[in-house]
Amino acid sequence: MVQGDFRLFGGRKLMNSNIKALRERVCQANIDLVKYDLVTLTWGNVSGIDRDEGLVAIKPSGVDYDALQPEHMVIVDLEGNVVESDFRASSDTPSVISVSIHPGATPFTRT
């Protein structure tokens, strides 16, 4: 549910600017996979985590890299539940979550 400048999630208010920035970083990193010839077709992805909010952004399943936009990035919680997206999360989401929950884990790339 959206109210004012905040999105309500699990009884907490998420600032849309935090989600927007996370989506932009993850989108650009996914586009860079193609730029540096690290992926084939739609296989492989980059994710990012906002530890303060307990959210992960990941590339949507099956979306071509040349069509990616920040708003396409799927936002999931640390249990893998989609919090915000019009797309299906990558099939790698469970693996990404299992790595992301460890302290010190950084953005995750799978190619």
mmCIF file of C-alpha atoms in Angstrom, residues 45-110:
data_model
loop_
_atom_site.group_PDB
_atom_site.id
_atom_site.type_symbol
_atom_site.label_atom_id
_atom_site.label_comp_id
_atom_site.label_asym_id
_atom_site.label_seq_id
_atom_site.Cartn_x
_atom_site.Cartn_y
_atom_site.Cartn_z
ATOM 1 C CA ASN A 45 21.970 -11.669 -12.958
ATOM 2 C CA VAL A 46 23.133 -9.236 -10.317
ATOM 3 C CA SER A 47 21.322 -8.550 -7.080
ATOM 4 C CA GLY A 48 21.796 -5.995 -4.320
ATOM 5 C CA ILE A 49 20.729 -5.775 -0.707
ATOM 6 C CA ASP A 50 19.502 -2.980 1.544
ATOM 7 C CA ARG A 51 20.333 -4.453 4.959
ATOM 8 C CA ASP A 52 18.635 -1.643 6.880
ATOM 9 C CA GLU A 53 15.326 -2.446 5.210
ATOM 10 C CA GLY A 54 15.883 -6.204 4.841
ATOM 11 C CA LEU A 55 15.228 -6.037 1.096
ATOM 12 C CA VAL A 56 16.947 -7.443 -1.971
ATOM 13 C CA ALA A 57 16.631 -6.214 -5.557
ATOM 14 C CA ILE A 58 17.128 -8.776 -8.309
ATOM 15 C CA LYS A 59 16.699 -8.928 -12.079
ATOM 16 C CA PRO A 60 13.294 -10.193 -13.198
ATOM 17 C CA SER A 61 13.100 -13.612 -14.792
ATOM 18 C CA GLY A 62 13.285 -13.740 -18.583
ATOM 19 C CA VAL A 63 13.565 -9.996 -19.264
ATOM 20 C CA ASP A 64 16.104 -9.137 -21.978
ATOM 21 C CA TYR A 65 19.028 -7.056 -20.775
ATOM 22 C CA ASP A 66 18.543 -4.466 -23.525
ATOM 23 C CA ALA A 67 14.993 -3.851 -22.257
ATOM 24 C CA LEU A 68 15.891 -3.530 -18.554
ATOM 25 C CA GLN A 69 14.753 -0.487 -16.641
ATOM 26 C CA PRO A 70 15.195 0.178 -12.899
ATOM 27 C CA GLU A 71 11.473 -0.248 -12.297
ATOM 28 C CA HIS A 72 11.752 -3.820 -13.643
ATOM 29 C CA MET A 73 13.976 -4.915 -10.745
ATOM 30 C CA VAL A 74 12.079 -7.168 -8.352
ATOM 31 C CA ILE A 75 12.181 -6.243 -4.654
ATOM 32 C CA VAL A 76 11.975 -9.218 -2.278
ATOM 33 C CA ASP A 77 12.274 -9.561 1.477
ATOM 34 C CA LEU A 78 14.827 -11.840 3.128
ATOM 35 C CA GLU A 79 12.358 -14.720 3.018
ATOM 36 C CA GLY A 80 12.049 -14.392 -0.771
ATOM 37 C CA ASN A 81 8.576 -12.851 -0.788
ATOM 38 C CA VAL A 82 8.023 -10.326 -3.571
ATOM 39 C CA VAL A 83 7.444 -6.952 -1.941
ATOM 40 C CA GLU A 84 7.234 -4.746 -4.994
ATOM 41 C CA SER A 85 7.203 -5.679 -8.680
ATOM 42 C CA ASP A 86 5.093 -6.271 -11.740
ATOM 43 C CA PHE A 87 7.521 -9.044 -12.740
ATOM 44 C CA ARG A 88 8.466 -12.511 -11.551
ATOM 45 C CA ALA A 89 11.688 -12.717 -9.529
ATOM 46 C CA SER A 90 14.633 -14.609 -10.978
ATOM 47 C CA SER A 91 14.653 -18.352 -10.389
ATOM 48 C CA ASP A 92 17.929 -17.723 -8.519
ATOM 49 C CA THR A 93 16.165 -15.756 -5.792
ATOM 50 C CA PRO A 94 16.366 -18.520 -3.140
ATOM 51 C CA SER A 95 20.144 -18.828 -3.698
ATOM 52 C CA VAL A 96 20.587 -15.076 -3.636
ATOM 53 C CA ILE A 97 18.657 -14.815 -0.362
ATOM 54 C CA SER A 98 20.639 -17.629 1.260
ATOM 55 C CA VAL A 99 23.902 -15.810 0.472
ATOM 56 C CA SER A 100 22.602 -12.291 1.166
ATOM 57 C CA ILE A 101 21.498 -13.018 4.731
ATOM 58 C CA HIS A 102 25.076 -13.605 5.879
ATOM 59 C CA PRO A 103 26.722 -10.571 7.509
ATOM 60 C CA GLY A 104 29.334 -9.064 5.236
ATOM 61 C CA ALA A 105 27.923 -10.619 2.053
ATOM 62 C CA THR A 106 28.071 -8.125 -0.797
ATOM 63 C CA PRO A 107 26.011 -7.790 -3.981
ATOM 64 C CA PHE A 108 25.651 -11.133 -5.673
ATOM 65 C CA THR A 109 26.404 -11.882 -9.324
ATOM 66 C CA ARG A 110 25.613 -15.143 -11.067
#
